[in-house]
Amino acid sequence: MSHDLRQPDDDDPVIMTVDQRSVWAYLTVVLITSTAYFVVVIPRALSQPIEDVSWIAPMLWAIGASIVGTIVGSIFGSIGGAIGLAIRGIEPKGQLEGDLRDKDIKRLGDRRGALISGGAMFGVLVLAMIGADAFWIGNLVFLAGTVGALVEGVTKILAYRRGF
Amino acid sequence: MPPKPTKVTNQVRALRFESGEMTQADLAERLKVTRQTVIAIEQGKYSPSLEMAFEIARVFKRPLDDVFQYAAGGTDDQPSS
């Protein structure tokens, strides 16, 4: 079967690499699942004693949905990118795979995200030392993970769009 | 918000045109990077590694200084008076 896919011209639109698509998927999914979690748990925490609040199941669902959603979103994003290129007659090979720049951006984002998450662990330590309810410890860890993920994602997107 | 400038400027775009209208995709293929990275370098949004900078200069058969310039002040070779 012959195919007449071409290399992109300078005038062709710039497409996102698989890595960048994964960042968008990660950022979007974490935002949705974390918001959903807090929408469920905060009203419970406000309406009953903290030790009675059921938070473990919603948190496990949020974490599981974040992992699955990011994987599925990344796969669909990559397939969508390849299809979009093929429709325009552009050879997808060499356009979607990440390279050194993607690795540099990943390193930058991971480092900033880890700073936030790691810093919050001091708060967790303090809560454990004063014997705080497991609700507060678990939720501070979750919140730190969420904020760290958002900082990581936004850092990467800004690096892709504005440079670094 | 405007792109975050790097201190390294370059002549990659001009040198591509001097080299027989080489496209971004052609240069990317020779450097084994994505076209996005070539565009980011040309727009000053990404400073390549030293290794990649030498690779780019080699593609254009030019010394590194012809391709990349470092615009930071305070390190000029001019003698102080």
Tab-separated table of C-alpha atoms in Angstrom:
chain	number	residue	atom	x	y	z
A	1	MET	CA	0.000	0.000	0.000
A	2	SER	CA	1.462	3.343	-0.944
A	3	HIS	CA	1.175	6.358	1.260
A	4	ASP	CA	2.029	9.913	0.425
A	5	LEU	CA	2.444	11.394	3.845
A	6	ARG	CA	4.820	14.351	3.812
A	7	GLN	CA	7.152	16.045	6.271
A	8	PRO	CA	5.647	19.217	7.795
A	9	ASP	CA	6.408	22.587	6.218
A	10	ASP	CA	7.348	25.575	8.340
A	11	ASP	CA	3.834	26.937	7.798
A	12	ASP	CA	2.143	23.849	9.231
A	13	PRO	CA	0.733	24.266	12.734
A	14	VAL	CA	2.928	23.115	15.583
A	15	ILE	CA	1.577	20.022	17.258
A	16	MET	CA	2.117	18.850	20.802
A	17	THR	CA	4.385	15.931	21.579
A	18	VAL	CA	3.080	12.895	23.426
A	19	ASP	CA	4.767	14.214	26.574
A	20	GLN	CA	2.980	17.538	26.357
A	21	ARG	CA	-0.340	15.816	25.738
A	22	SER	CA	0.275	13.687	28.829
A	23	VAL	CA	0.896	16.810	30.905
A	24	TRP	CA	-2.432	18.256	29.782
A	25	ALA	CA	-4.191	14.967	30.543
A	26	TYR	CA	-2.563	14.795	33.990
A	27	LEU	CA	-3.397	18.406	34.839
A	28	THR	CA	-6.999	18.125	33.674
A	29	VAL	CA	-7.673	14.809	35.385
A	30	VAL	CA	-6.097	15.829	38.706
A	31	LEU	CA	-8.116	19.042	38.697
A	32	ILE	CA	-11.365	17.144	38.087
A	33	THR	CA	-10.791	14.269	40.519
A	34	SER	CA	-9.472	16.473	43.319
A	35	THR	CA	-12.350	18.904	42.950
A	36	ALA	CA	-14.802	16.009	43.007
A	37	TYR	CA	-13.161	14.612	46.134
A	38	PHE	CA	-13.336	17.887	48.035
A	39	VAL	CA	-16.903	18.532	46.884
A	40	VAL	CA	-17.856	15.191	48.438
A	41	VAL	CA	-15.772	15.328	51.625
A	42	ILE	CA	-15.897	18.983	52.713
A	43	PRO	CA	-19.704	19.059	53.253
A	44	ARG	CA	-19.378	15.858	55.281
A	45	ALA	CA	-16.612	17.384	57.390
A	46	LEU	CA	-18.736	20.457	58.034
A	47	SER	CA	-21.827	18.526	59.057
A	48	GLN	CA	-20.483	15.855	61.415
A	49	PRO	CA	-17.647	15.161	63.851
A	50	ILE	CA	-14.336	14.772	62.028
A	51	GLU	CA	-13.715	11.274	63.373
A	52	ASP	CA	-17.014	10.125	61.822
A	53	VAL	CA	-16.341	11.513	58.343
A	54	SER	CA	-16.035	8.814	55.684
A	55	TRP	CA	-13.122	9.975	53.538
A	56	ILE	CA	-11.063	6.871	52.726
A	57	ALA	CA	-13.292	5.462	49.973
A	58	PRO	CA	-13.691	8.822	48.155
A	59	MET	CA	-9.937	9.369	48.342
A	60	LEU	CA	-9.164	5.935	46.931
A	61	TRP	CA	-11.635	6.583	44.126
A	62	ALA	CA	-10.036	9.970	43.418
A	63	ILE	CA	-6.524	8.529	43.342
A	64	GLY	CA	-7.590	5.567	41.196
A	65	ALA	CA	-9.498	7.801	38.795
A	66	SER	CA	-6.491	10.133	38.541
A	67	ILE	CA	-4.172	7.284	37.579
A	68	VAL	CA	-6.566	5.640	35.119
A	69	GLY	CA	-7.755	8.966	33.708
A	70	THR	CA	-4.218	10.189	33.065
A	71	ILE	CA	-3.254	6.959	31.304
A	72	VAL	CA	-6.412	6.894	29.189
A	73	GLY	CA	-6.183	10.627	28.452
A	74	SER	CA	-2.562	10.315	27.370
A	75	ILE	CA	-3.346	7.387	25.074
A	76	PHE	CA	-6.324	9.126	23.473
A	77	GLY	CA	-4.341	12.356	23.166
A	78	SER	CA	-1.527	10.557	21.371
A	79	ILE	CA	-3.874	8.700	19.045
A	80	GLY	CA	-5.738	11.939	18.359
A	81	GLY	CA	-2.477	13.693	17.534
A	82	ALA	CA	-1.424	10.977	15.111
A	83	ILE	CA	-4.832	10.967	13.422
A	84	GLY	CA	-4.819	14.758	13.171
A	85	LEU	CA	-1.440	14.700	11.455
A	86	ALA	CA	-2.454	11.906	9.112
A	87	ILE	CA	-5.601	13.804	8.111
A	88	ARG	CA	-3.422	16.755	7.142
A	89	GLY	CA	-1.188	14.393	5.196
A	90	ILE	CA	1.776	14.810	7.553
A	91	GLU	CA	3.978	11.910	8.574
A	92	PRO	CA	3.396	11.437	12.334
A	93	LYS	CA	6.742	9.706	12.870
A	94	GLY	CA	9.224	12.125	14.369
A	95	GLN	CA	6.549	14.676	15.242
A	96	LEU	CA	5.015	13.195	18.369
A	97	GLU	CA	7.835	11.530	20.262
A	98	GLY	CA	9.426	13.571	23.006
A	99	ASP	CA	13.083	14.588	22.952
A	100	LEU	CA	15.672	16.273	25.161
A	101	ARG	CA	13.554	19.404	25.569
A	102	ASP	CA	10.637	17.339	26.858
A	103	LYS	CA	12.993	15.679	29.342
A	104	ASP	CA	14.279	19.080	30.515
A	105	ILE	CA	10.720	20.328	30.973
A	106	LYS	CA	9.769	17.159	32.851
A	107	ARG	CA	12.722	17.598	35.186
A	108	LEU	CA	11.813	21.241	35.865
A	109	GLY	CA	8.154	20.460	36.587
A	110	ASP	CA	8.894	17.390	38.689
A	111	ARG	CA	11.328	19.348	40.835
A	112	ARG	CA	8.843	22.157	41.566
A	113	GLY	CA	6.027	19.696	42.263
A	114	ALA	CA	8.225	17.688	44.614
A	115	LEU	CA	9.199	20.858	46.493
A	116	ILE	CA	5.541	21.538	47.296
A	117	SER	CA	4.705	17.944	48.189
A	118	GLY	CA	7.885	17.481	50.187
A	119	GLY	CA	7.425	20.741	52.079
A	120	ALA	CA	3.914	19.721	53.120
A	121	MET	CA	5.294	16.572	54.706
A	122	PHE	CA	6.576	18.706	57.573
A	123	GLY	CA	2.963	19.631	58.266
A	124	VAL	CA	2.023	15.968	58.217
A	125	LEU	CA	4.800	15.232	60.678
A	126	VAL	CA	3.526	17.925	63.033
A	127	LEU	CA	-0.021	16.601	62.808
A	128	ALA	CA	1.189	13.099	63.624
A	129	MET	CA	3.240	14.399	66.568
A	130	ILE	CA	0.282	16.161	68.147
A	131	GLY	CA	-1.919	13.115	67.632
A	132	ALA	CA	-4.301	14.707	65.116
A	133	ASP	CA	-7.132	12.617	63.724
A	134	ALA	CA	-6.260	10.459	60.716
A	135	PHE	CA	-8.690	12.599	58.700
A	136	TRP	CA	-6.401	15.615	58.945
A	137	ILE	CA	-3.248	13.634	58.214
A	138	GLY	CA	-4.721	11.817	55.223
A	139	ASN	CA	-6.272	14.947	53.801
A	140	LEU	CA	-3.159	17.065	54.202
A	141	VAL	CA	-1.215	14.434	52.277
A	142	PHE	CA	-3.903	14.429	49.578
A	143	LEU	CA	-4.025	18.217	49.414
A	144	ALA	CA	-0.234	18.404	49.185
A	145	GLY	CA	-0.284	15.840	46.393
A	146	THR	CA	-2.954	17.803	44.561
A	147	VAL	CA	-1.230	21.169	44.891
A	148	GLY	CA	2.111	19.592	43.983
A	149	ALA	CA	0.559	18.008	40.882
A	150	LEU	CA	-1.031	21.297	39.835
A	151	VAL	CA	2.223	23.222	40.306
A	152	GLU	CA	4.061	20.521	38.375
A	153	GLY	CA	1.553	20.574	35.528
A	154	VAL	CA	1.316	24.365	35.271
A	155	THR	CA	5.116	24.671	35.386
A	156	LYS	CA	5.454	22.249	32.494
A	157	ILE	CA	2.742	23.887	30.406
A	158	LEU	CA	4.290	27.326	30.926
A	159	ALA	CA	7.702	25.923	30.001
A	160	TYR	CA	6.255	24.471	26.804
A	161	ARG	CA	4.440	27.664	25.862
A	162	ARG	CA	6.688	30.457	27.130
A	163	GLY	CA	10.070	28.791	27.302
A	164	PHE	CA	12.361	28.346	30.247
B	1	MET	CA	2.371	37.258	28.286
B	2	PRO	CA	5.446	37.447	26.039
B	3	PRO	CA	7.789	34.477	25.760
B	4	LYS	CA	10.401	34.272	28.466
B	5	PRO	CA	13.620	35.383	26.776
B	6	THR	CA	16.806	33.426	27.173
B	7	LYS	CA	20.180	35.142	27.259
B	8	VAL	CA	21.281	33.099	24.282
B	9	THR	CA	20.310	34.431	20.868
B	10	ASN	CA	20.831	32.555	17.630
B	11	GLN	CA	20.842	32.763	13.845
B	12	VAL	CA	19.330	29.346	13.256
B	13	ARG	CA	16.402	30.602	11.225
B	14	ALA	CA	18.586	32.763	8.958
B	15	LEU	CA	21.106	29.952	8.511
B	16	ARG	CA	18.346	27.534	7.533
B	17	PHE	CA	17.325	29.806	4.692
B	18	GLU	CA	20.939	30.240	3.645
B	19	SER	CA	21.258	26.466	3.560
B	20	GLY	CA	18.951	25.914	0.635
B	21	GLU	CA	15.677	26.727	2.364
B	22	MET	CA	16.120	23.947	4.866
B	23	THR	CA	12.816	23.396	6.684
B	24	GLN	CA	12.393	23.137	10.440
B	25	ALA	CA	11.484	19.479	9.957
B	26	ASP	CA	14.676	18.846	7.947
B	27	LEU	CA	16.838	20.369	10.663
B	28	ALA	CA	14.916	18.518	13.369
B	29	GLU	CA	15.483	15.234	11.583
B	30	ARG	CA	19.220	15.863	11.314
B	31	LEU	CA	19.437	16.775	14.987
B	32	LYS	CA	17.164	13.894	16.028
B	33	VAL	CA	14.819	16.237	17.871
B	34	THR	CA	11.248	17.312	17.260
B	35	ARG	CA	10.267	20.211	15.043
B	36	GLN	CA	8.813	21.792	18.175
B	37	THR	CA	12.299	21.948	19.676
B	38	VAL	CA	13.746	23.617	16.579
B	39	ILE	CA	10.944	26.193	16.714
B	40	ALA	CA	11.528	26.786	20.444
B	41	ILE	CA	15.247	27.329	19.825
B	42	GLU	CA	14.593	29.742	16.953
B	43	GLN	CA	12.135	31.729	19.060
B	44	GLY	CA	14.552	31.921	21.993
B	45	LYS	CA	12.240	29.865	24.200
B	46	TYR	CA	14.746	27.094	24.732
B	47	SER	CA	18.498	27.147	25.100
B	48	PRO	CA	19.860	23.897	23.691
B	49	SER	CA	22.490	21.887	25.471
B	50	LEU	CA	26.101	22.582	24.546
B	51	GLU	CA	26.176	19.289	22.695
B	52	MET	CA	23.115	20.164	20.636
B	53	ALA	CA	24.492	23.652	19.955
B	54	PHE	CA	27.634	22.092	18.465
B	55	GLU	CA	25.482	19.707	16.432
B	56	ILE	CA	23.513	22.632	15.018
B	57	ALA	CA	26.709	24.507	14.136
B	58	ARG	CA	28.041	21.372	12.459
B	59	VAL	CA	24.891	21.056	10.334
B	60	PHE	CA	25.436	24.589	9.028
B	61	LYS	CA	29.215	24.105	8.784
B	62	ARG	CA	29.754	27.252	10.845
B	63	PRO	CA	31.668	28.002	14.037
B	64	LEU	CA	29.523	28.021	17.146
B	65	ASP	CA	29.834	31.814	17.509
B	66	ASP	CA	28.212	32.313	14.108
B	67	VAL	CA	25.157	30.420	15.243
B	68	PHE	CA	24.758	31.336	18.923
B	69	GLN	CA	25.490	34.555	20.762
B	70	TYR	CA	25.457	35.069	24.494
B	71	ALA	CA	23.908	38.454	25.277
B	72	ALA	CA	24.553	38.725	29.010
B	73	GLY	CA	26.474	41.826	30.113
B	74	GLY	CA	29.514	42.068	32.313
B	75	THR	CA	31.686	39.487	30.651
B	76	ASP	CA	32.846	41.427	27.604
B	77	ASP	CA	36.430	41.080	26.542
B	78	GLN	CA	36.790	44.835	26.225
B	79	PRO	CA	39.636	46.171	28.337
B	80	SER	CA	38.577	48.315	31.261
B	81	SER	CA	39.741	51.913	31.199
